[in-house]
Coordinates of C-alpha atoms in Angstrom, one line a residue:
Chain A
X30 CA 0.0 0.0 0.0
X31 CA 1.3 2.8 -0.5
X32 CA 1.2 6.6 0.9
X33 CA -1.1 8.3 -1.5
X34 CA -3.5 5.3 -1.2
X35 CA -3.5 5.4 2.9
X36 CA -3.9 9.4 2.7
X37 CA -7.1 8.4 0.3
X38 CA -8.2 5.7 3.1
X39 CA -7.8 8.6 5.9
X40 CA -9.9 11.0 3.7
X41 CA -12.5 8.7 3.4
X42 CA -12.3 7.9 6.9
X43 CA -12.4 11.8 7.8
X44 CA -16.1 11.8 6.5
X45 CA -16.9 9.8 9.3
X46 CA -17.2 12.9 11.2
X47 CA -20.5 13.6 9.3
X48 CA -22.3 11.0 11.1
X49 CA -22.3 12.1 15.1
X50 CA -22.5 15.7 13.5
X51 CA -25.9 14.5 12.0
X52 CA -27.3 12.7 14.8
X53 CA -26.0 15.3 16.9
X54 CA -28.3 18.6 14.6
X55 CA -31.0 16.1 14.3
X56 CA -31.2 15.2 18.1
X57 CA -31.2 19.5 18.6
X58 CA -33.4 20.7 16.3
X59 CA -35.8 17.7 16.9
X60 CA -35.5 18.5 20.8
X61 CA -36.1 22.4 19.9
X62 CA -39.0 21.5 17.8
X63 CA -40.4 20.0 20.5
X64 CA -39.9 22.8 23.1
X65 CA -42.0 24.9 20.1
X66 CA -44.9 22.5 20.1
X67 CA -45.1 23.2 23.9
X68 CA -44.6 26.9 23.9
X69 CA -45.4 28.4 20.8
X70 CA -44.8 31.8 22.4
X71 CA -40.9 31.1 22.8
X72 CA -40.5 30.3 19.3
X73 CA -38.3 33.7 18.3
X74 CA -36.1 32.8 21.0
X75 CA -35.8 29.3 20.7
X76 CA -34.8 29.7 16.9
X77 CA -31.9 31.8 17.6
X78 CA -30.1 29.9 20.1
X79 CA -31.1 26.9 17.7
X80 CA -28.7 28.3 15.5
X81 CA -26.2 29.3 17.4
X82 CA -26.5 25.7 18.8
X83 CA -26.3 24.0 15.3
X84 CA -23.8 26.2 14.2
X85 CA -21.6 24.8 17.0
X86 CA -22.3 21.7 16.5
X87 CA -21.7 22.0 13.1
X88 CA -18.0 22.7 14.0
X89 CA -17.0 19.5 14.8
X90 CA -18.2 18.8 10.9
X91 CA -15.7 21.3 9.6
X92 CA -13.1 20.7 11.8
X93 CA -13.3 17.1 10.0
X94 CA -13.2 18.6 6.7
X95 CA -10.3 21.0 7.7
X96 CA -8.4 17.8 8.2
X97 CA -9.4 16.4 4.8
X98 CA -8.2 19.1 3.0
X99 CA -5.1 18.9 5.5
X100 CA -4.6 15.3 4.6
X101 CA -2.2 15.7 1.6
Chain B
X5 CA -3.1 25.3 -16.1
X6 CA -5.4 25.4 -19.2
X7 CA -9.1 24.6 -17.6
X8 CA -10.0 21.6 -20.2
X9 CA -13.5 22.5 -20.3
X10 CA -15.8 19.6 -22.4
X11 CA -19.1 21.1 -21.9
X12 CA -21.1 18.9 -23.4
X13 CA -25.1 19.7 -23.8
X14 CA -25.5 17.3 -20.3
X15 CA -23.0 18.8 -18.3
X16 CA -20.7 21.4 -17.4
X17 CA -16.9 20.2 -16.8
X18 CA -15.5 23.0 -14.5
X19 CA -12.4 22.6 -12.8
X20 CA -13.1 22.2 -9.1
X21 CA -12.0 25.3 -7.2
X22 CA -8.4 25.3 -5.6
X23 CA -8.0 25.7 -2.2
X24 CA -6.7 28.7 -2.4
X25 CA -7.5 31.7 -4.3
X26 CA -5.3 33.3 -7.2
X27 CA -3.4 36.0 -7.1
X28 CA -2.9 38.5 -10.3
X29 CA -1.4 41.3 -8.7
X30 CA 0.6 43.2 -5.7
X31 CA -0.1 46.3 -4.4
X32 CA 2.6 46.9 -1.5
X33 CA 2.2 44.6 1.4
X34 CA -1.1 43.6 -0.1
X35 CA -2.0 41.2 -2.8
X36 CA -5.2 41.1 -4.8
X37 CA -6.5 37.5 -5.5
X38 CA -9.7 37.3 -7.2
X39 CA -11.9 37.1 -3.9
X40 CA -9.9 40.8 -3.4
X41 CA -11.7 41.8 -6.2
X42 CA -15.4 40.6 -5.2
X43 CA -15.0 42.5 -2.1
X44 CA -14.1 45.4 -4.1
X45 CA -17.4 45.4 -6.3
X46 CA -19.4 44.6 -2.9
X47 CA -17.6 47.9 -1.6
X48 CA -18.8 49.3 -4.7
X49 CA -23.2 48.3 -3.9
X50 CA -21.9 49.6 -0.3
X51 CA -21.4 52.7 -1.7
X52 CA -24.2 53.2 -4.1
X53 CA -26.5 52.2 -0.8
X54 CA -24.9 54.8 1.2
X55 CA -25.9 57.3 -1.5
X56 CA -29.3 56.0 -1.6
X57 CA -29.4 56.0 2.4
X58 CA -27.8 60.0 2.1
X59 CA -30.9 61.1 0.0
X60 CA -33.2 59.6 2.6
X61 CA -36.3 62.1 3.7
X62 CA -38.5 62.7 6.7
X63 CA -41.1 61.2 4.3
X64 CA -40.1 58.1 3.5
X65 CA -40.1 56.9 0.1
X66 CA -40.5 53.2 -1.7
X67 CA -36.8 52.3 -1.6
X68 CA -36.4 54.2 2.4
X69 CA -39.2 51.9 3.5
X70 CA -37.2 48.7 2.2
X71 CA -33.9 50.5 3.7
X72 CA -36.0 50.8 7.4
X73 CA -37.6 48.0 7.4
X74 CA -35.0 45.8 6.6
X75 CA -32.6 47.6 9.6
X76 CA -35.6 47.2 12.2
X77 CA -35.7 43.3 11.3
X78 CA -31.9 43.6 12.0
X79 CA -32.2 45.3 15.1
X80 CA -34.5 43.0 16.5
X81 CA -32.8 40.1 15.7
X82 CA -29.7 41.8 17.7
X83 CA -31.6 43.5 20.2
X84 CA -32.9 39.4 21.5
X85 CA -28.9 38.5 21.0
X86 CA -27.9 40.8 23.2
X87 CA -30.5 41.1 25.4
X88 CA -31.4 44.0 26.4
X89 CA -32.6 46.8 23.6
X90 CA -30.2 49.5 24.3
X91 CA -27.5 47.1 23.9
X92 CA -28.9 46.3 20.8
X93 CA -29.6 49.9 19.3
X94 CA -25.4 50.5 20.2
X95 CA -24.5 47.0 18.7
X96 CA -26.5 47.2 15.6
X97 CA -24.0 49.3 13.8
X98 CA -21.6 46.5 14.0
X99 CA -23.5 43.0 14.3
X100 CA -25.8 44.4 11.8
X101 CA -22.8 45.8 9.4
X102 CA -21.2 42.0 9.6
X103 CA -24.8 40.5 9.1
X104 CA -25.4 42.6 6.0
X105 CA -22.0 42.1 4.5
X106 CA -21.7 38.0 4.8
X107 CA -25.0 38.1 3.1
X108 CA -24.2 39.9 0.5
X109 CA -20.8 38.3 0.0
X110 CA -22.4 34.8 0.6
X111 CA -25.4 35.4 -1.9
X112 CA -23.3 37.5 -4.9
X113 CA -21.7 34.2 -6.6
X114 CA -25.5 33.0 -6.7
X115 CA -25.7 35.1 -9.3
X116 CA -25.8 34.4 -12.6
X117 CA -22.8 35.9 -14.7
X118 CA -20.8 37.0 -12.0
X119 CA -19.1 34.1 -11.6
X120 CA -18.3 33.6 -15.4
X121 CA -15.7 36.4 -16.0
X122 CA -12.2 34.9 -16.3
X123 CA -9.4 36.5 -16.6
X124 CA -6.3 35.3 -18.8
X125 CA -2.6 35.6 -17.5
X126 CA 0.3 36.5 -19.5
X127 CA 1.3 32.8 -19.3
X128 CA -2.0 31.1 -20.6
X129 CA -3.6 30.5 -17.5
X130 CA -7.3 31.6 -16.9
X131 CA -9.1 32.1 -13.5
X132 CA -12.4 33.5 -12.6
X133 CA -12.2 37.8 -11.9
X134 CA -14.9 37.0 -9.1
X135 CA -14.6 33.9 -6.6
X136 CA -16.8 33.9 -4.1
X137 CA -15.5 36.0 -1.1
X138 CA -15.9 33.4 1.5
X139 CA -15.1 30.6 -0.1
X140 CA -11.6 31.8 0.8
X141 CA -9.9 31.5 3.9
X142 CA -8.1 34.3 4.0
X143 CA -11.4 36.4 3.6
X144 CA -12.6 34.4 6.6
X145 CA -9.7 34.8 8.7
X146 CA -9.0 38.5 8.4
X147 CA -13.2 38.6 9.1
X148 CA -12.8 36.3 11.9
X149 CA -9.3 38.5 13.5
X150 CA -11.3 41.7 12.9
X151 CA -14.0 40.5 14.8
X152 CA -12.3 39.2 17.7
X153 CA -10.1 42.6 17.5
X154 CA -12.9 44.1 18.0
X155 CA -14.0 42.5 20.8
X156 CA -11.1 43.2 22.7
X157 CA -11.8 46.8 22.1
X158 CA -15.1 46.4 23.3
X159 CA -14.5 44.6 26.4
X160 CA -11.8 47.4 27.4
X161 CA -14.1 50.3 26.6
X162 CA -17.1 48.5 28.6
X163 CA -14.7 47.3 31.4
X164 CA -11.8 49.7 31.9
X165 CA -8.4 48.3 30.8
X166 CA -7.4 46.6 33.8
X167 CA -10.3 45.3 35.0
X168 CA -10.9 43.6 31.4
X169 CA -7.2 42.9 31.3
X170 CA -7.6 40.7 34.5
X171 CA -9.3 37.9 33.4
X172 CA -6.6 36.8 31.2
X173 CA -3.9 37.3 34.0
X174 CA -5.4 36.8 37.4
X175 CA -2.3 37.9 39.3
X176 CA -4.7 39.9 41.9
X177 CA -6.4 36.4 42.5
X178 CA -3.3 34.7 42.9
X179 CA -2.1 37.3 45.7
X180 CA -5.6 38.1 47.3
X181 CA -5.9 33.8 47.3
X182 CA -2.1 33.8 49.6
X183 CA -3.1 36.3 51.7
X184 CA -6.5 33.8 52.7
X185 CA -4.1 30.5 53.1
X186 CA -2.1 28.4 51.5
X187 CA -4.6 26.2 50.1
X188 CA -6.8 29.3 48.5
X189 CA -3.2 30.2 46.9
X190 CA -3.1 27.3 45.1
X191 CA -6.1 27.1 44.3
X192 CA -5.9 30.6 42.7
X193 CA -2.9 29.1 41.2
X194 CA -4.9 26.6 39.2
X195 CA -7.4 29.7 38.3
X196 CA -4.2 31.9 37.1
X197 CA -3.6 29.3 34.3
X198 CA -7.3 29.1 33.4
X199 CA -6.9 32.7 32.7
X200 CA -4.5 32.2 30.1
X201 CA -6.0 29.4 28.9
X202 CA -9.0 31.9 28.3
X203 CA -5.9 33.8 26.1
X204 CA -6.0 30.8 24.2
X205 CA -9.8 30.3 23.5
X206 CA -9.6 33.8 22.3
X207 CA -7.3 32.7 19.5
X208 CA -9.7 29.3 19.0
X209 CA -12.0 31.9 18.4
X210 CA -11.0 33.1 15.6
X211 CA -9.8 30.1 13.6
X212 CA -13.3 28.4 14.7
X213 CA -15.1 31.2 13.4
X214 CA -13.1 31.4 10.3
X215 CA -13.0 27.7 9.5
X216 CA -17.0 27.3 9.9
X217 CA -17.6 29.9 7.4
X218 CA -14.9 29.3 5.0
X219 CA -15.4 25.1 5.7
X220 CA -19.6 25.7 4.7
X221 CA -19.3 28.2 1.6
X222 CA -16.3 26.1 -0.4
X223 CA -17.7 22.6 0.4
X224 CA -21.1 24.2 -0.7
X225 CA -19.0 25.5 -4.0
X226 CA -17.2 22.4 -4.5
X227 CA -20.3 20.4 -4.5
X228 CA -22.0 22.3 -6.8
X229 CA -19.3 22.1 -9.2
X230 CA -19.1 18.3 -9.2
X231 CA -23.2 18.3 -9.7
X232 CA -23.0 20.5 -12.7
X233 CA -20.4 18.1 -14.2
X234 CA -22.6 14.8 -13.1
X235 CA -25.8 16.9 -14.4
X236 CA -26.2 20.2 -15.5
X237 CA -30.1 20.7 -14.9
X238 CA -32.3 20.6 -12.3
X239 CA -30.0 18.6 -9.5
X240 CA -27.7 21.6 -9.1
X241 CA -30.6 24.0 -8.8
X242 CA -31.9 22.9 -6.3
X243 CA -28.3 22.6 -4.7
X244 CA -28.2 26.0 -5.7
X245 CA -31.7 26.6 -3.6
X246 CA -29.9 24.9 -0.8
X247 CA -27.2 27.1 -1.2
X248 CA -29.1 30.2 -0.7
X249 CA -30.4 28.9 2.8
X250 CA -26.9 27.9 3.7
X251 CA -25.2 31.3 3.0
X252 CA -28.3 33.0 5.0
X253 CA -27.8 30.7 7.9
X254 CA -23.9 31.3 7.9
X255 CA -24.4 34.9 7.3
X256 CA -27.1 34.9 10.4
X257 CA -25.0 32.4 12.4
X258 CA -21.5 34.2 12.1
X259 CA -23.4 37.5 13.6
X260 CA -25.3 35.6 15.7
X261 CA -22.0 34.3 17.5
X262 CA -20.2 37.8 17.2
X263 CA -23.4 39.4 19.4
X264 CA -22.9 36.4 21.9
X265 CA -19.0 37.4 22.1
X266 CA -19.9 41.0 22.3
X267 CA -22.0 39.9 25.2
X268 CA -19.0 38.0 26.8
X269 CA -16.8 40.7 26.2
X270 CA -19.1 43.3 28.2
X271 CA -20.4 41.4 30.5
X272 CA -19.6 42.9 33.9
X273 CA -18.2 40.1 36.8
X274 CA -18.4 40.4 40.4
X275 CA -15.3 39.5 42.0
Chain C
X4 CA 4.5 26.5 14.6
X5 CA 6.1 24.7 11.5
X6 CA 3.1 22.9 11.3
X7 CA 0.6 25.5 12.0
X8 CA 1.9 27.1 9.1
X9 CA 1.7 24.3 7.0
X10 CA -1.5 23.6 8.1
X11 CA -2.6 27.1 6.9
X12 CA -1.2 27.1 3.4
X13 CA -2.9 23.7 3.2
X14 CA -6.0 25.8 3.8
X15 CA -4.8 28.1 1.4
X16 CA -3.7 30.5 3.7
X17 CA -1.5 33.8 2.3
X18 CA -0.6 36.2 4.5
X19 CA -0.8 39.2 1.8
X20 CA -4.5 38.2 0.6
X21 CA -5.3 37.9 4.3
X22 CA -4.4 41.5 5.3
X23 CA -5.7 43.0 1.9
X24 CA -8.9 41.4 2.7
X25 CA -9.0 42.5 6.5
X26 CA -7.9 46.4 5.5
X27 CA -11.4 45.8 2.9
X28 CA -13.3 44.3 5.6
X29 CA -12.2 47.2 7.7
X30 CA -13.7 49.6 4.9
X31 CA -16.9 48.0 4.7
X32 CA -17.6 48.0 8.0
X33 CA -16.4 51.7 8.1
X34 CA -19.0 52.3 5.2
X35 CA -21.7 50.0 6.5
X36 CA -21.4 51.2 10.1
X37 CA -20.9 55.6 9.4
X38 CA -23.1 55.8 6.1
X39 CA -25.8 53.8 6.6
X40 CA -26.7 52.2 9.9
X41 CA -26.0 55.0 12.0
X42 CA -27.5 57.2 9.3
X43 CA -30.9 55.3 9.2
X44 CA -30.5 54.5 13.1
X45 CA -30.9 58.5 13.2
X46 CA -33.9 58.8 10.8
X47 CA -36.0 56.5 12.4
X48 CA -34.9 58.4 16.2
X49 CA -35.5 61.3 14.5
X50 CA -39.1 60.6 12.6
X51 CA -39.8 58.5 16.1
X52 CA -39.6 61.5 17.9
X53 CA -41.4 64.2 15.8
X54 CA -44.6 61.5 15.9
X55 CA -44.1 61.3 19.4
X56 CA -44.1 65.1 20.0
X57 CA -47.3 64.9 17.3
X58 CA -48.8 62.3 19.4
X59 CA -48.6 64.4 22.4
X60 CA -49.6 67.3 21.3
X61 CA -52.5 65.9 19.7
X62 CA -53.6 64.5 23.2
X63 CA -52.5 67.9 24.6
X64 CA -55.0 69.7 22.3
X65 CA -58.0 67.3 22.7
X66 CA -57.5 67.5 26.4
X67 CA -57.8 71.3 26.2
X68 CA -60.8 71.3 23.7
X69 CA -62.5 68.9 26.0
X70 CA -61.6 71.4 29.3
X71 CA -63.1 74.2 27.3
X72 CA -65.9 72.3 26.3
X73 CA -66.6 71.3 29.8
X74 CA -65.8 75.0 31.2
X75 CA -68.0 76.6 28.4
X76 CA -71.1 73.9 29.0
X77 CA -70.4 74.8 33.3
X78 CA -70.6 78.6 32.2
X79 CA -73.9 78.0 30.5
X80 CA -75.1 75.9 33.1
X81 CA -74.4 78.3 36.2
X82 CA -76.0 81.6 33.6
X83 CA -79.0 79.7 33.6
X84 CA -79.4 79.1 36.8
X85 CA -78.7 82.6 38.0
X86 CA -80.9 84.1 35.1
X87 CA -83.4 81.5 36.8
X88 CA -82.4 83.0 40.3
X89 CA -82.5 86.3 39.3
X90 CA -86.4 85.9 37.5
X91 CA -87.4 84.4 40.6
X92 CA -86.8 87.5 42.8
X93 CA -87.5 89.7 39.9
X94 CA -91.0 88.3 40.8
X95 CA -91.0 88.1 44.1
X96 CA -89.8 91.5 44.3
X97 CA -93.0 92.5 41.7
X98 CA -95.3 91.0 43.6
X99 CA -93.6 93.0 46.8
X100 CA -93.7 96.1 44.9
X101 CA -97.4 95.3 43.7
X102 CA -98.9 94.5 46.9
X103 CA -97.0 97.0 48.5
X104 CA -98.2 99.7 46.2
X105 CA -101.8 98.7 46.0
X106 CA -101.6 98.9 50.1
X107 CA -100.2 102.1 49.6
X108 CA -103.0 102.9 47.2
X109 CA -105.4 101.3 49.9
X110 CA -104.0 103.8 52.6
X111 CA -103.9 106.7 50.3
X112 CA -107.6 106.1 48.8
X113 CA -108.9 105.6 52.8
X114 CA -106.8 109.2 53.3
X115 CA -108.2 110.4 50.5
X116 CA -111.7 109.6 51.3
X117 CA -111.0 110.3 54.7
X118 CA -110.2 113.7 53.3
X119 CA -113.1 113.9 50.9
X120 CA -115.5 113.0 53.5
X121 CA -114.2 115.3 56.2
X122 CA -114.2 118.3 53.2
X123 CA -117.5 117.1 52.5
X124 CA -118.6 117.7 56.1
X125 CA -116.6 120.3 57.0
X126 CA -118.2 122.0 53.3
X127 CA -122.0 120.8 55.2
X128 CA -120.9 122.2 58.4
X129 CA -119.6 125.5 56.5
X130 CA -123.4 125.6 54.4
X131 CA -125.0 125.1 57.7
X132 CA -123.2 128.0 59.7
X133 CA -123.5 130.0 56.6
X134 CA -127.0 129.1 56.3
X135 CA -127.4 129.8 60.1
X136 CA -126.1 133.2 59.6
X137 CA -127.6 133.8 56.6
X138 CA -130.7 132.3 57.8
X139 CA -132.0 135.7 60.0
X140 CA -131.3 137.9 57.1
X141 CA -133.5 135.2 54.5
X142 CA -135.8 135.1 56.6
X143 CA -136.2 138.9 57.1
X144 CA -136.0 139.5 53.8
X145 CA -138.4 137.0 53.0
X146 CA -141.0 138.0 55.1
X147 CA -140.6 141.8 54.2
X148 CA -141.2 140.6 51.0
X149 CA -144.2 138.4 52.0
X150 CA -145.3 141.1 54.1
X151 CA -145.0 143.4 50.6
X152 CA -147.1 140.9 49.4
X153 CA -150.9 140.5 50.2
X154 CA -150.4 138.5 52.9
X155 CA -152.9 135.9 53.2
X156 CA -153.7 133.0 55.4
X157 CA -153.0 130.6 52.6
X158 CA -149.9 132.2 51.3
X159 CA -148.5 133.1 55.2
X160 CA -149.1 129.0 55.4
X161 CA -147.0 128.0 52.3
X162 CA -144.6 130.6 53.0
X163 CA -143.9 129.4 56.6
X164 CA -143.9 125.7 55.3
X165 CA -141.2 127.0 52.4
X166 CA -139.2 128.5 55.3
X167 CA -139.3 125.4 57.2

């Protein structure tokens, strides 16, 4: 095997990263969706901090594709 | 390199996007890549809205009503950031100036035409004049510094230098702790390098900051690229729908996260 | 710091592109911040406060127009009543003066009949003494004159009955 082809593997493996990312928004904005249903009235604020919320969750994600593009 | 472009009737073979943005010229200490020059033309609708915005009336007109309503919405939106309204009316400037520009600079390769000037070098390569200006990193970055810079400024003026200068280096904690006991001491000890730990996040700041936006708009460019070459109808559009919402959302987010670290930075401790 | 560096270019990092994009983002926000947010931030204080003041002054002025309203109709009202006042003792006061003057007139017509009556009997009593002095000389005179007459029994009778 050689170097390029395990930099492709770890590439590959980097995308990963998507996975818990995804669980992690869905979990958040399911979770805030459900706070909504309860208390309509909150729904402005809830909204914002949902995206500040995703946003940093969201990091991770990018952190993963800082590495790919790292990975050379 | 020569971009080999087969465009066939099905798709449209672009070369996918370096990394890192061309440069054509230097001016001085500064270079100009080709995301230099899309912040130019957005300096350029800055200024034509600050001659609209100059003509502005006691009686509003069509264009003033778009102008005001659009600010309130802003205001608003930073007013509930920051919590309080006065805070928000004195913020707004800022937040909203940051808001207003990531939008713009997020939604202008949307569209059409804009992004199909190239220019050709003296040695037969061709680029596009006007990349997208955050799909670059260094666009992001000296965004991202600014902002924190900022900050800093902020926190001293809202603080007093000293007083905001003390949370990085707690050496009144460390004495004030020895003078309780020895076991206070060390404990202040183990605070003290917190506090420049807080140094630290301060820089994390600025590279998280900068990598979410950059990381968002060029894997959003890349992937529209590849679609077009996969299939140059109707799949990409609706990327290109999706793209909209995700330079909104980054545009809202990034300002979103500056008005909680303006609130951080003014945000007045006991000790 | 080797790496970090390397890790940066990987990114596409350039130190040149970086500060002419900062020194833009700078202007922008410069722009953004001096020509238009402050600059509509100031329009909408401004326009905010001349409705206010129009608001106001609009309550001021009703408030007023209501108070004079309310003054005038209280001015009216209390007129009336006085004008009512007033009529009342203009007529009680008639009715004073009336009765007043009819029992002046009362008195006065008794004094003047009074008067009338005691002329009338002092005016008797006067005819009465004048008669009784006249009387003697009548008489004389009348009886010379019956006596100048042919006296008879008949005529002496009808004379003295005359006299009597």
């Amino acid at each position: 095997m050689t170097v390029e082809a395990a930099i492709y593997i770890a590439k590959g493996l980097t995308i990963l990263a998507m996975f818990g990312t995804a669980i992690g928004q869905g979990y958040l904005i399911g979770k805030t969706m459900e706070a909504i249903g309860r208390n309509p009235e909150a729904e402005g604020m809830l909204f914002s901090k949902m995206i500040i919320g995703v946003a940093m969750t969201e990091t991770t994600a990018i952190f993963a594709l800082v590495a790919f593009f790292i990975l050379k | 390199m020569q971009i080999e472009r087969l465009n066939s009737f099905l798709h449209v073979n672009e070369e996918i996007p370096q990394i890192s943005s061309f440069v054509f010229a230097k001016v001085g200490p500064f270079s100009i890549a080709n995301t230099t020059t899309t912040i130019f033309l957005i300096t350029l609708i800055f200024i034509v809205g600050a001659f609209f915005v100059h003509r502005f009336k006691l009686k509003p007109s069509k264009v003033q009503h778009v102008f005001e309503m659009l600010y309130e919405t802003i205001e608003g939106f930073v007013a509930q950031l920051v919590g309080s309204k006065e805070k928000g009316e004195a913020v707004t400037p800022y937040v909203g100036a940051i808001m207003v520009y990531l939008l713009i600079a997020n939604l202008l390769p949307m569209f059409p035409f804009i992004s199909s000037f190239y220019l050709h070098t003296g040695s037969g390569e061709e680029f596009p004049l006007f990349r997208g200006a955050t799909t670059d990193f260094n666009t992001t970055f000296g965004l991202a510094l600014a902002v924190i810079i900022f900050m800093q400024f902020f926190g001293v003026k809202e603080q007093g230098f000293f007083n905001y200068i003390s949370h990085f280096l707690q050496f009144k904690h460390v004495y004030r702790g020895f003078k309780k006991g020895i076991g206070e001491g060390f404990i202040s000890i183990i605070g003290f390098f917190v506090g420049l730990i807080e140094i630290i996040s301060e820089l994390a700041k600025i590279i998280s900051l900068s990598l979410r936006l950059f990381g968002n708009m060029f894997a959003h460019e890349v992937l529209t690229i590849i679609l077009l070459s996969a299939f140059a109808y109707f799949v990409p559009a609706l990327w290109m729908g999706m793209g909209v919402l995700v330079g909104v959302v980054q545009a809202i987010v990034f300002a979103s996260l500056v008005g909680v670290y303006y609130s951080m930075a003014t945000k007045k401790e006991e000790h | 710091m080797n790496i970090v560096l390397d890790v940066l270019n990987n990114l596409g990092f350039n130190w040149h592109v970086a500060l002419a994009n900062f020194v833009n983002f700078l202007i922008i926000l410069y722009i953004l911040n001096v020509f238009i947010f402050k600059k509509i931030r100031k329009q909408i204080s401004h326009r905010d406060g001349i409705i206010k003041q129009g608001l106001t002054d609009a309550e001021q002025a009703k408030k007023d127009r209501e108070n004079i309203e309310e003054e005038r109709l209280s001015v009216i009202h209390k007129a009336e009543k006085e004008g009512h006042a007033l009529i009342d003792v203009a007529h009680s006061k008639g009715e004073h003066i009336v009765a007043d003057a009819k029992a002046k007139a009362d008195i006065e017509a008794d004094k003047i009949k009074g008067e009338a009556e005691k002329i009338k009997a002092q005016a008797k009593e006067d005819a009465e003494k004048e008669f009784a002095k006249e009387a003697p000389k009548i008489v004389a005179e009348l009886t010379k004159k019956a006596l100048k007459e042919n006296m008879t029994g008949q005529a002496n009778n009808e004379l003295i009955s005359k006299i009597a």
